[in-house]
PDB file of C-alpha atoms in Angstrom:
ATOM      1  CA  MET B   9       0.788   3.904  18.654  1.00 51.00           C
ATOM      2  CA  ARG B  10       4.662   4.444  19.256  1.00 51.00           C
ATOM      3  CA  SER B  11       4.779   7.750  17.532  1.00 57.00           C
ATOM      4  CA  GLY B  12       2.078   9.223  19.785  1.00 57.00           C
ATOM      5  CA  GLU B  13      -0.458   9.141  17.492  1.00 67.00           C
ATOM      6  CA  LYS B  14       0.114  12.875  16.785  1.00 78.00           C
ATOM      7  CA  PHE B  15       1.459  12.465  13.067  1.00 85.00           C
ATOM      8  CA  GLY B  16      -0.314  12.060   9.842  1.00 85.00           C
ATOM      9  CA  ALA B  17       0.496   8.941   7.326  1.00 84.00           C
ATOM     10  CA  THR B  18       3.409  10.746   5.026  1.00 86.00           C
ATOM     11  CA  HIS B  19       5.580  10.926   8.440  1.00 88.00           C
ATOM     12  CA  ILE B  20       4.575   7.509   9.630  1.00 90.00           C
ATOM     13  CA  ALA B  21       5.605   5.811   6.453  1.00 87.00           C
ATOM     14  CA  ASP B  22       8.712   7.751   6.823  1.00 87.00           C
ATOM     15  CA  ILE B  23       9.309   6.016  10.211  1.00 89.00           C
ATOM     16  CA  LEU B  24       8.603   2.556   8.990  1.00 86.00           C
ATOM     17  CA  ARG B  25      10.857   3.170   5.794  1.00 83.00           C
ATOM     18  CA  GLY B  26      13.721   4.487   8.175  1.00 84.00           C
ATOM     19  CA  SER B  27      13.933   7.857   6.447  1.00 85.00           C
ATOM     20  CA  LYS B  28      15.978  10.296   7.828  1.00 84.00           C
ATOM     21  CA  ALA B  29      13.930  13.332   7.074  1.00 84.00           C
ATOM     22  CA  LYS B  30      14.167  16.659   9.358  1.00 86.00           C
ATOM     23  CA  LYS B  31      10.460  15.780  11.528  1.00 87.00           C
ATOM     24  CA  VAL B  32      11.694  12.209  11.805  1.00 89.00           C
ATOM     25  CA  LEU B  33      15.200  13.258  13.707  1.00 90.00           C
ATOM     26  CA  GLU B  34      13.555  16.216  15.301  1.00 90.00           C
ATOM     27  CA  ASN B  35      10.642  13.903  16.813  1.00 88.00           C
ATOM     28  CA  GLU B  36      13.312  11.481  17.785  1.00 90.00           C
ATOM     29  CA  HIS B  37      11.520   8.647  15.614  1.00 90.00           C
ATOM     30  CA  GLU B  38      14.595   6.980  14.543  1.00 87.00           C
ATOM     31  CA  LYS B  39      14.599   5.200  18.195  1.00 86.00           C
ATOM     32  CA  LEU B  40      11.703   3.612  17.868  1.00 85.00           C
ATOM     33  CA  SER B  41      11.408  -0.111  17.652  1.00 75.00           C
ATOM     34  CA  THR B  42       9.254   0.185  14.104  1.00 79.00           C
ATOM     35  CA  TYR B  43      11.920   2.559  12.696  1.00 81.00           C
ATOM     36  CA  GLY B  44      13.147   1.321   9.774  1.00 78.00           C
ATOM     37  CA  ILE B  45      11.018  -2.037   9.600  1.00 77.00           C
ATOM     38  CA  GLY B  46       8.808  -1.407   6.626  1.00 77.00           C
ATOM     39  CA  LEU B  47      11.415  -1.429   3.784  1.00 71.00           C
ATOM     40  CA  GLU B  48       9.790  -3.853   1.901  1.00 65.00           C
ATOM     41  CA  PHE B  49       7.033  -1.534   0.769  1.00 74.00           C
ATOM     42  CA  SER B  50       7.403   1.565  -1.084  1.00 77.00           C
ATOM     43  CA  LYS B  51       6.267   5.071   0.634  1.00 80.00           C
ATOM     44  CA  ASP B  52       3.729   4.942  -1.919  1.00 78.00           C
ATOM     45  CA  GLN B  53       2.492   1.828  -0.951  1.00 80.00           C
ATOM     46  CA  TRP B  54       2.458   2.408   2.713  1.00 84.00           C
ATOM     47  CA  MET B  55       0.246   5.486   1.707  1.00 82.00           C
ATOM     48  CA  GLN B  56      -2.228   3.192  -0.007  1.00 79.00           C
ATOM     49  CA  ILE B  57      -2.167   0.831   2.923  1.00 84.00           C
ATOM     50  CA  SER B  58      -2.944   3.784   5.221  1.00 84.00           C
ATOM     51  CA  LYS B  59      -6.171   5.035   3.182  1.00 80.00           C
ATOM     52  CA  MET B  60      -7.262   1.046   3.054  1.00 79.00           C
ATOM     53  CA  LEU B  61      -7.020   0.811   6.910  1.00 83.00           C
ATOM     54  CA  LEU B  62      -8.721   4.473   6.888  1.00 80.00           C
ATOM     55  CA  ARG B  63     -11.577   3.346   4.722  1.00 73.00           C
ATOM     56  CA  GLN B  64     -12.016   0.005   7.048  1.00 77.00           C
ATOM     57  CA  ASP B  65     -12.205   2.096  10.075  1.00 79.00           C
ATOM     58  CA  TYR B  66      -8.816   0.459  11.783  1.00 83.00           C
ATOM     59  CA  ILE B  67      -7.657   3.982  12.007  1.00 86.00           C
ATOM     60  CA  SER B  68      -8.896   7.567  12.344  1.00 83.00           C
ATOM     61  CA  LYS B  69      -7.720  10.786  11.531  1.00 77.00           C
ATOM     62  CA  GLY B  70      -7.798  13.303  14.628  1.00 72.00           C
ATOM     63  CA  GLU B  71      -8.508  16.747  15.376  1.00 61.00           C
ATOM     64  CA  PHE B  72      -5.044  17.497  13.551  1.00 66.00           C
ATOM     65  CA  GLY B  73      -4.618  14.925  10.903  1.00 70.00           C
ATOM     66  CA  GLY B  74      -2.481  12.556  12.978  1.00 82.00           C
ATOM     67  CA  LEU B  75      -3.607   9.029  12.641  1.00 85.00           C
ATOM     68  CA  LYS B  76      -5.115   7.222  15.488  1.00 85.00           C
ATOM     69  CA  LEU B  77      -5.558   3.312  16.539  1.00 86.00           C
ATOM     70  CA  GLU B  78      -9.192   2.148  16.822  1.00 85.00           C
ATOM     71  CA  LYS B  79     -10.319  -0.739  18.653  1.00 83.00           C
ATOM     72  CA  PRO B  80     -10.286  -3.432  15.671  1.00 82.00           C
ATOM     73  CA  ALA B  81      -6.794  -2.577  14.847  1.00 83.00           C
ATOM     74  CA  LEU B  82      -6.005  -4.231  18.451  1.00 82.00           C
ATOM     75  CA  ALA B  83      -6.818  -7.936  17.201  1.00 78.00           C
ATOM     76  CA  VAL B  84      -4.862  -6.917  13.955  1.00 75.00           C
ATOM     77  CA  LEU B  85      -1.593  -5.940  16.099  1.00 72.00           C
ATOM     78  CA  ASP B  86      -1.701  -9.030  18.339  1.00 68.00           C
ATOM     79  CA  GLY B  87      -1.856 -11.174  15.010  1.00 65.00           C
ATOM     80  CA  THR B  88      -5.205 -12.610  15.914  1.00 67.00           C
ATOM     81  CA  GLU B  89      -7.037 -10.872  12.659  1.00 71.00           C
ATOM     82  CA  ASN B  90      -5.930  -9.941   9.433  1.00 69.00           C
ATOM     83  CA  VAL B  91      -6.317  -7.086   7.228  1.00 71.00           C
ATOM     84  CA  PHE B  92      -7.706  -7.784   3.366  1.00 67.00           C
ATOM     85  CA  GLY B  93      -7.317  -5.270   0.511  1.00 64.00           C
ATOM     86  CA  THR B  94      -6.295  -4.275  -2.738  1.00 59.00           C
ATOM     87  CA  MET B  95      -2.630  -3.010  -2.947  1.00 59.00           C
ATOM     88  CA  ASP B  96      -0.398  -2.186  -6.336  1.00 55.00           C
ATOM     89  CA  ARG B  97       2.630  -4.751  -5.796  1.00 51.00           C
ATOM     90  CA  SER B  98       4.551  -3.934  -8.571  1.00 47.00           C
ATOM     91  CA  LYS B  99       7.329  -1.783  -6.947  1.00 45.00           C
ATOM     92  CA  THR B 100       9.582  -3.424  -3.731  1.00 44.00           C
ATOM     93  CA  SER B 101      12.436  -2.289  -2.209  1.00 43.00           C
ATOM     94  CA  LEU B 102      14.477  -4.113  -4.324  1.00 42.00           C
ATOM     95  CA  GLU B 103      17.060  -1.820  -6.062  1.00 40.00           C
ATOM     96  CA  GLY B 104      16.278  -1.295  -9.764  1.00 39.00           C
ATOM     97  CA  GLU B 105      13.739  -4.289 -10.060  1.00 41.00           C
ATOM     98  CA  ALA B 106      10.343  -4.913  -9.344  1.00 40.00           C
ATOM     99  CA  VAL B 107       9.148  -8.345  -8.256  1.00 43.00           C
ATOM    100  CA  VAL B 108       6.593  -9.982 -10.191  1.00 43.00           C
ATOM    101  CA  ARG B 109       3.203  -9.978  -8.443  1.00 42.00           C
ATOM    102  CA  THR B 110       2.237 -13.326  -6.472  1.00 46.00           C
ATOM    103  CA  SER B 111      -0.326 -15.011  -8.819  1.00 52.00           C
ATOM    104  CA  SER B 112      -3.291 -16.878  -8.326  1.00 53.00           C
ATOM    105  CA  GLU B 113      -1.240 -20.086  -8.443  1.00 63.00           C
ATOM    106  CA  ILE B 114       1.116 -19.468  -6.105  1.00 73.00           C
ATOM    107  CA  GLU B 115      -1.874 -18.538  -3.466  1.00 65.00           C
ATOM    108  CA  ASN B 116      -3.815 -21.673  -4.173  1.00 67.00           C
ATOM    109  CA  GLU B 117      -0.938 -24.254  -4.116  1.00 81.00           C
ATOM    110  CA  TYR B 118       1.419 -23.063  -1.347  1.00 87.00           C
ATOM    111  CA  ASP B 119       2.245 -25.679   1.078  1.00 92.00           C
ATOM    112  CA  GLU B 120      -0.266 -24.852   4.295  1.00 90.00           C
ATOM    113  CA  ALA B 121       1.966 -26.996   6.738  1.00 93.00           C
ATOM    114  CA  LEU B 122       4.869 -24.991   6.019  1.00 95.00           C
ATOM    115  CA  PHE B 123       2.937 -21.925   6.004  1.00 92.00           C
ATOM    116  CA  ASP B 124       1.734 -22.703   9.483  1.00 92.00           C
ATOM    117  CA  ILE B 125       5.156 -23.243  10.551  1.00 95.00           C
ATOM    118  CA  LEU B 126       6.633 -19.893   9.264  1.00 95.00           C
ATOM    119  CA  ARG B 127       3.825 -18.182  10.890  1.00 92.00           C
ATOM    120  CA  LEU B 128       4.455 -19.755  14.547  1.00 94.00           C
ATOM    121  CA  LYS B 129       8.395 -18.546  13.845  1.00 95.00           C
ATOM    122  CA  ARG B 130       7.201 -15.157  12.956  1.00 92.00           C
ATOM    123  CA  LYS B 131       5.073 -14.675  16.235  1.00 91.00           C
ATOM    124  CA  GLU B 132       8.040 -15.831  17.984  1.00 94.00           C
ATOM    125  CA  LEU B 133      10.615 -13.388  16.458  1.00 93.00           C
ATOM    126  CA  ALA B 134       7.438 -10.406  16.694  1.00 88.00           C
ATOM    127  CA  ASP B 135       7.266 -11.248  20.442  1.00 89.00           C
ATOM    128  CA  GLU B 136      11.001 -11.332  21.504  1.00 92.00           C
ATOM    129  CA  GLN B 137      10.770  -7.463  19.900  1.00 87.00           C
ATOM    130  CA  ASP B 138       7.386  -6.452  21.163  1.00 84.00           C
ATOM    131  CA  ILE B 139       6.029  -5.790  17.374  1.00 81.00           C
ATOM    132  CA  PRO B 140       3.014  -7.042  15.476  1.00 78.00           C
ATOM    133  CA  PRO B 141       3.426 -10.246  13.485  1.00 81.00           C
ATOM    134  CA  TYR B 142       3.293  -8.302  10.301  1.00 75.00           C
ATOM    135  CA  ALA B 143       6.330  -6.247  10.980  1.00 77.00           C
ATOM    136  CA  VAL B 144       8.393  -9.106  10.534  1.00 86.00           C
ATOM    137  CA  PHE B 145       7.008 -10.238   7.260  1.00 83.00           C
ATOM    138  CA  PRO B 146       3.695 -10.095   6.239  1.00 78.00           C
ATOM    139  CA  ASP B 147       1.233 -13.024   5.508  1.00 78.00           C
ATOM    140  CA  THR B 148       2.210 -12.791   1.354  1.00 77.00           C
ATOM    141  CA  THR B 149       5.823 -13.808   2.307  1.00 84.00           C
ATOM    142  CA  LEU B 150       5.124 -16.577   4.316  1.00 90.00           C
ATOM    143  CA  VAL B 151       2.679 -18.003   1.192  1.00 86.00           C
ATOM    144  CA  GLU B 152       5.496 -17.252  -1.219  1.00 89.00           C
ATOM    145  CA  MET B 153       8.042 -18.883   1.029  1.00 94.00           C
ATOM    146  CA  ALA B 154       5.618 -21.892   1.187  1.00 93.00           C
ATOM    147  CA  TYR B 155       5.567 -21.941  -2.473  1.00 93.00           C
ATOM    148  CA  PHE B 156       9.002 -21.386  -3.581  1.00 94.00           C
ATOM    149  CA  TYR B 157      11.199 -23.345  -0.616  1.00 96.00           C
ATOM    150  CA  PRO B 158      14.016 -20.893  -0.410  1.00 96.00           C
ATOM    151  CA  GLN B 159      17.304 -22.335   0.251  1.00 95.00           C
ATOM    152  CA  SER B 160      19.329 -19.394   0.692  1.00 95.00           C
ATOM    153  CA  LYS B 161      19.222 -15.842   1.853  1.00 93.00           C
ATOM    154  CA  GLU B 162      19.521 -14.586  -1.884  1.00 91.00           C
ATOM    155  CA  SER B 163      16.954 -17.033  -3.354  1.00 92.00           C
ATOM    156  CA  LEU B 164      14.722 -14.810  -0.601  1.00 92.00           C
ATOM    157  CA  GLU B 165      15.227 -11.447  -2.486  1.00 84.00           C
ATOM    158  CA  PRO B 166      13.076 -12.167  -5.424  1.00 85.00           C
ATOM    159  CA  LEU B 167       9.937 -12.782  -2.534  1.00 85.00           C
ATOM    160  CA  TYR B 168       7.532 -10.127  -2.179  1.00 74.00           C
ATOM    161  CA  GLY B 169       8.557  -8.271   0.877  1.00 71.00           C
ATOM    162  CA  VAL B 170      11.651  -9.201   1.239  1.00 79.00           C
ATOM    163  CA  GLY B 171      13.983  -6.011   1.425  1.00 73.00           C
ATOM    164  CA  SER B 172      17.734  -6.394   2.268  1.00 76.00           C
ATOM    165  CA  VAL B 173      16.953  -5.349   5.716  1.00 78.00           C
ATOM    166  CA  LYS B 174      14.909  -7.835   6.425  1.00 84.00           C
ATOM    167  CA  LYS B 175      16.960 -10.332   4.484  1.00 89.00           C
ATOM    168  CA  GLU B 176      19.767  -9.898   6.821  1.00 90.00           C
ATOM    169  CA  LYS B 177      17.701  -9.664   9.752  1.00 90.00           C
ATOM    170  CA  TYR B 178      15.539 -12.739   9.560  1.00 94.00           C
ATOM    171  CA  GLY B 179      16.816 -14.475   6.699  1.00 95.00           C
ATOM    172  CA  ASP B 180      19.017 -17.137   8.182  1.00 96.00           C
ATOM    173  CA  THR B 181      16.071 -17.890  10.666  1.00 97.00           C
ATOM    174  CA  PHE B 182      13.466 -18.394   7.936  1.00 97.00           C
ATOM    175  CA  VAL B 183      15.818 -20.262   5.633  1.00 97.00           C
ATOM    176  CA  GLY B 184      16.753 -22.550   8.321  1.00 97.00           C
ATOM    177  CA  VAL B 185      12.929 -23.621   8.916  1.00 97.00           C
ATOM    178  CA  ILE B 186      12.604 -24.014   5.292  1.00 97.00           C
ATOM    179  CA  LYS B 187      15.641 -26.320   4.619  1.00 97.00           C
ATOM    180  CA  ASN B 188      14.562 -28.746   7.708  1.00 97.00           C
ATOM    181  CA  TYR B 189      11.225 -28.593   6.350  1.00 96.00           C
ATOM    182  CA  ALA B 190      12.476 -29.407   2.841  1.00 96.00           C
ATOM    183  CA  ALA B 191      15.091 -32.041   4.033  1.00 96.00           C
ATOM    184  CA  GLU B 192      12.162 -33.986   5.780  1.00 95.00           C
ATOM    185  CA  HIS B 193       9.393 -33.709   3.248  1.00 95.00           C
ATOM    186  CA  GLY B 194      11.752 -34.106   0.016  1.00 95.00           C
ATOM    187  CA  LYS B 195      10.815 -30.563  -1.348  1.00 94.00           C
ATOM    188  CA  GLU B 196      12.944 -28.657  -3.886  1.00 94.00           C
ATOM    189  CA  GLU B 197      13.717 -24.888  -4.366  1.00 95.00           C
ATOM    190  CA  LYS B 198      11.764 -23.101  -7.080  1.00 91.00           C
ATOM    191  CA  LYS B 199      12.944 -20.220  -8.409  1.00 85.00           C
ATOM    192  CA  LYS B 200      10.848 -16.967  -8.800  1.00 79.00           C
ATOM    193  CA  SER B 201      11.514 -14.885 -11.556  1.00 64.00           C
ATOM    194  CA  ILE B 202      11.710 -10.888 -11.619  1.00 53.00           C
ATOM    195  CA  ALA B 203      10.764  -8.301 -13.975  1.00 44.00           C
ATOM    196  CA  LYS B 204      12.221  -5.178 -14.790  1.00 39.00           C
ATOM    197  CA  GLN B 205      10.737  -1.920 -13.250  1.00 40.00           C
ATOM    198  CA  ILE B 206       8.720   0.436 -15.442  1.00 39.00           C
ATOM    199  CA  LYS B 207      11.224   3.595 -16.696  1.00 41.00           C
ATOM    200  CA  ARG B 208       9.709   6.828 -15.880  1.00 43.00           C
ATOM    201  CA  LYS B 209       8.977   8.899 -18.604  1.00 43.00           C
ATOM    202  CA  THR B 210      10.872  12.352 -18.202  1.00 45.00           C
ATOM    203  CA  GLY B 211       9.835  13.881 -21.628  1.00 49.00           C
ATOM    204  CA  GLY B 212       6.569  15.451 -22.648  1.00 61.00           C
ATOM    205  CA  GLN B 213       4.164  17.900 -21.049  1.00 82.00           C
ATOM    206  CA  LYS B 214       3.838  17.837 -17.529  1.00 88.00           C
ATOM    207  CA  PHE B 215       0.402  16.303 -17.812  1.00 91.00           C
ATOM    208  CA  GLU B 216       1.826  13.280 -19.921  1.00 90.00           C
ATOM    209  CA  ILE B 217       4.665  12.839 -17.461  1.00 90.00           C
ATOM    210  CA  ILE B 218       2.296  12.682 -14.350  1.00 92.00           C
ATOM    211  CA  GLY B 219      -0.368  10.786 -16.105  1.00 92.00           C
ATOM    212  CA  GLU B 220       2.589   8.376 -17.134  1.00 90.00           C
ATOM    213  CA  ALA B 221       3.757   7.998 -13.413  1.00 89.00           C
ATOM    214  CA  PHE B 222       0.023   7.537 -11.786  1.00 91.00           C
ATOM    215  CA  ASN B 223      -0.525   4.808 -14.262  1.00 89.00           C
ATOM    216  CA  ALA B 224       2.681   3.426 -13.684  1.00 86.00           C
ATOM    217  CA  GLY B 225       1.597   3.152  -9.836  1.00 83.00           C
ATOM    218  CA  GLN B 226       2.463   6.315  -8.244  1.00 83.00           C
ATOM    219  CA  SER B 227      -0.428   7.826  -5.871  1.00 84.00           C
ATOM    220  CA  ILE B 228      -1.702  11.256  -6.320  1.00 88.00           C
ATOM    221  CA  GLU B 229      -0.245  11.957  -2.975  1.00 81.00           C
ATOM    222  CA  LEU B 230       3.297  10.678  -3.803  1.00 80.00           C
ATOM    223  CA  LEU B 231       3.218  12.904  -7.014  1.00 86.00           C
ATOM    224  CA  ALA B 232       2.039  16.056  -5.339  1.00 84.00           C
ATOM    225  CA  GLU B 233       4.877  15.415  -2.783  1.00 79.00           C
ATOM    226  CA  GLU B 234       7.387  15.247  -5.531  1.00 79.00           C
ATOM    227  CA  HIS B 235       6.349  18.386  -7.831  1.00 83.00           C
ATOM    228  CA  GLY B 236       5.939  20.154  -4.826  1.00 84.00           C
ATOM    229  CA  VAL B 237       2.164  21.137  -5.703  1.00 87.00           C
ATOM    230  CA  LYS B 238      -1.323  19.858  -4.171  1.00 87.00           C
ATOM    231  CA  ASP B 239      -3.447  17.128  -4.713  1.00 87.00           C
ATOM    232  CA  MET B 240      -5.886  19.344  -6.530  1.00 89.00           C
ATOM    233  CA  THR B 241      -3.315  20.335  -9.211  1.00 92.00           C
ATOM    234  CA  ILE B 242      -2.110  16.549  -9.675  1.00 94.00           C
ATOM    235  CA  LEU B 243      -6.000  16.093 -10.050  1.00 93.00           C
ATOM    236  CA  LYS B 244      -5.954  18.727 -12.742  1.00 92.00           C
ATOM    237  CA  HIS B 245      -3.162  17.380 -14.716  1.00 93.00           C
ATOM    238  CA  LEU B 246      -4.829  13.754 -14.463  1.00 95.00           C
ATOM    239  CA  LYS B 247      -7.767  15.364 -16.231  1.00 91.00           C
ATOM    240  CA  ASP B 248      -5.964  17.020 -19.040  1.00 91.00           C
ATOM    241  CA  PHE B 249      -4.136  13.480 -19.347  1.00 91.00           C
ATOM    242  CA  LEU B 250      -7.713  12.062 -19.452  1.00 91.00           C
ATOM    243  CA  ASP B 251      -8.838  14.695 -22.367  1.00 88.00           C
ATOM    244  CA  ASP B 252      -6.120  13.786 -24.214  1.00 87.00           C
ATOM    245  CA  GLY B 253      -7.330  10.563 -24.968  1.00 87.00           C
ATOM    246  CA  ASN B 254      -5.723   8.418 -22.433  1.00 91.00           C
ATOM    247  CA  LYS B 255      -7.342   6.009 -19.803  1.00 92.00           C
ATOM    248  CA  LEU B 256      -6.457   6.250 -16.175  1.00 94.00           C
ATOM    249  CA  ARG B 257      -5.439   4.019 -13.341  1.00 91.00           C
ATOM    250  CA  LEU B 258      -9.115   3.735 -11.690  1.00 89.00           C
ATOM    251  CA  GLU B 259      -7.852   1.881  -8.534  1.00 86.00           C
ATOM    252  CA  GLY B 260      -5.483   4.678  -8.065  1.00 86.00           C
ATOM    253  CA  LEU B 261      -8.309   6.761  -7.884  1.00 90.00           C
ATOM    254  CA  LEU B 262      -9.819   5.183  -5.565  1.00 86.00           C
ATOM    255  CA  GLU B 263      -7.214   5.230  -3.438  1.00 83.00           C
ATOM    256  CA  ALA B 264      -7.400   8.892  -3.086  1.00 84.00           C
ATOM    257  CA  SER B 265     -10.695   9.220  -1.742  1.00 85.00           C
ATOM    258  CA  GLU B 266     -11.331   8.409   2.193  1.00 82.00           C
ATOM    259  CA  LEU B 267     -15.296   7.947   1.391  1.00 83.00           C
ATOM    260  CA  SER B 268     -16.684   4.997   2.356  1.00 84.00           C
ATOM    261  CA  LEU B 269     -18.204   2.427  -0.041  1.00 83.00           C
ATOM    262  CA  ARG B 270     -21.390   3.813   0.575  1.00 86.00           C
ATOM    263  CA  GLN B 271     -20.725   7.692   0.242  1.00 89.00           C
ATOM    264  CA  ARG B 272     -18.833   6.492  -2.936  1.00 89.00           C
ATOM    265  CA  ASP B 273     -22.153   4.840  -4.074  1.00 89.00           C
ATOM    266  CA  GLN B 274     -24.364   7.943  -3.190  1.00 92.00           C
ATOM    267  CA  VAL B 275     -21.600  10.249  -5.237  1.00 93.00           C
ATOM    268  CA  MET B 276     -21.946   7.815  -8.434  1.00 92.00           C
ATOM    269  CA  LYS B 277     -25.461   7.837  -8.269  1.00 92.00           C
ATOM    270  CA  SER B 278     -25.504  11.469  -8.074  1.00 93.00           C
ATOM    271  CA  PHE B 279     -22.980  12.055 -11.008  1.00 91.00           C
ATOM    272  CA  ASP B 280     -25.678  10.077 -13.051  1.00 90.00           C
ATOM    273  CA  LYS B 281     -28.178  11.923 -12.046  1.00 89.00           C
ATOM    274  CA  LYS B 282     -26.635  15.261 -12.643  1.00 86.00           C
ATOM    275  CA  ASN B 283     -24.094  16.446 -14.918  1.00 80.00           C
ATOM    276  CA  PRO B 284     -20.950  14.895 -14.408  1.00 84.00           C
ATOM    277  CA  LEU B 285     -18.866  17.895 -15.492  1.00 84.00           C
ATOM    278  CA  MET B 286     -20.678  20.189 -12.900  1.00 87.00           C
ATOM    279  CA  LEU B 287     -19.959  19.756  -8.960  1.00 90.00           C
ATOM    280  CA  ARG B 288     -22.306  22.271  -7.476  1.00 90.00           C
ATOM    281  CA  PRO B 289     -25.455  20.246  -8.365  1.00 90.00           C
ATOM    282  CA  VAL B 290     -24.043  17.302  -7.209  1.00 93.00           C
ATOM    283  CA  TYR B 291     -22.756  19.229  -3.985  1.00 92.00           C
ATOM    284  CA  ASP B 292     -26.459  20.615  -3.400  1.00 93.00           C
ATOM    285  CA  ASP B 293     -27.748  17.161  -4.367  1.00 93.00           C
ATOM    286  CA  LEU B 294     -25.885  15.377  -1.466  1.00 94.00           C
ATOM    287  CA  ASP B 295     -27.415  17.666   0.999  1.00 93.00           C
ATOM    288  CA  LYS B 296     -23.352  19.490   1.015  1.00 91.00           C
ATOM    289  CA  LYS B 297     -22.192  16.333   3.122  1.00 90.00           C
ATOM    290  CA  ILE B 298     -19.527  15.755   0.828  1.00 91.00           C
ATOM    291  CA  GLY B 299     -16.807  18.209   0.505  1.00 90.00           C
ATOM    292  CA  TYR B 300     -15.583  19.604  -3.220  1.00 90.00           C
ATOM    293  CA  ASP B 301     -11.986  18.107  -2.805  1.00 89.00           C
ATOM    294  CA  GLU B 302     -13.650  14.624  -2.071  1.00 91.00           C
ATOM    295  CA  LEU B 303     -16.005  14.823  -5.391  1.00 94.00           C
ATOM    296  CA  ARG B 304     -13.245  16.287  -7.359  1.00 93.00           C
ATOM    297  CA  VAL B 305     -11.518  12.801  -7.265  1.00 93.00           C
ATOM    298  CA  MET B 306     -15.143  10.818  -7.583  1.00 93.00           C
ATOM    299  CA  GLN B 307     -15.780  13.189 -10.302  1.00 93.00           C
ATOM    300  CA  LEU B 308     -12.240  12.126 -12.230  1.00 94.00           C
ATOM    301  CA  TYR B 309     -13.026   8.649 -11.105  1.00 93.00           C
ATOM    302  CA  TYR B 310     -16.809   8.677 -12.843  1.00 92.00           C
ATOM    303  CA  LEU B 311     -14.960  10.389 -16.218  1.00 92.00           C
ATOM    304  CA  ALA B 312     -12.251   7.997 -16.183  1.00 92.00           C
ATOM    305  CA  LYS B 313     -14.511   5.005 -15.729  1.00 89.00           C
ATOM    306  CA  GLU B 314     -16.490   6.130 -18.641  1.00 84.00           C
ATOM    307  CA  LYS B 315     -13.621   5.651 -21.288  1.00 80.00           C
ATOM    308  CA  GLN B 316     -12.674   2.349 -19.534  1.00 77.00           C
TER     309      GLN B 316
END
């Protein structure tokens, strides 16, 4: 919204992550209040989020590909509604390491009273800066705070969604709230372990490198950007990787699709009826309403699912 709803997901992700990309600087988007507030998510994760928001109709694409807010998004921005979905949390901005994913134990046993207090503090900080509450910290971060009771800024580092910028900007405030609560209720700090990030494969054929990177969590869109090719070229490499006897990360393939759940179901049923190796019969079966690019994504998903 602050960028004028003229720009696509990649540019928005660059703004949120404080990128000094030429396009960001040319449009003076480094001066926006939202510049650099999203460092707790990787660019890949922001791309995942944008696709999720598109599928749930919180945003839409304009005539030239710019992202536009839809009416349901307003409730999210003012903090009265949450967005639910799945996202690969295996990588965060903690340098050289990946924070272990929030476990079901944490999500089931966090201190709800402390969580509510932290949400109020988050809303207060967000209102002061005229930004949405999630831009301070997402709910998942507050859940982990309400489970681990971190007593210092350093203890915040392993928590989901806490990067170095937000640790310095908000760390003292949230740690202060937690310490007061812990002292009053006799709570002790718990330590969260961290796991080493998967190392990127550098040898082997190109389809192997791309397939391994994709399965490690990289999106098709970012792989295309990194290798300087089109998304469809990455899909071809992933197909070669699959044909070589490997499995593919199914959720990563779905993230590359902008079809609704109903449309996906229609495509899958059409592949069941037709030859899944041939796109033209499926294209015709769906009354030519779904383009070939989307069909290629779903075709790879269909074939990969058969190998699971």
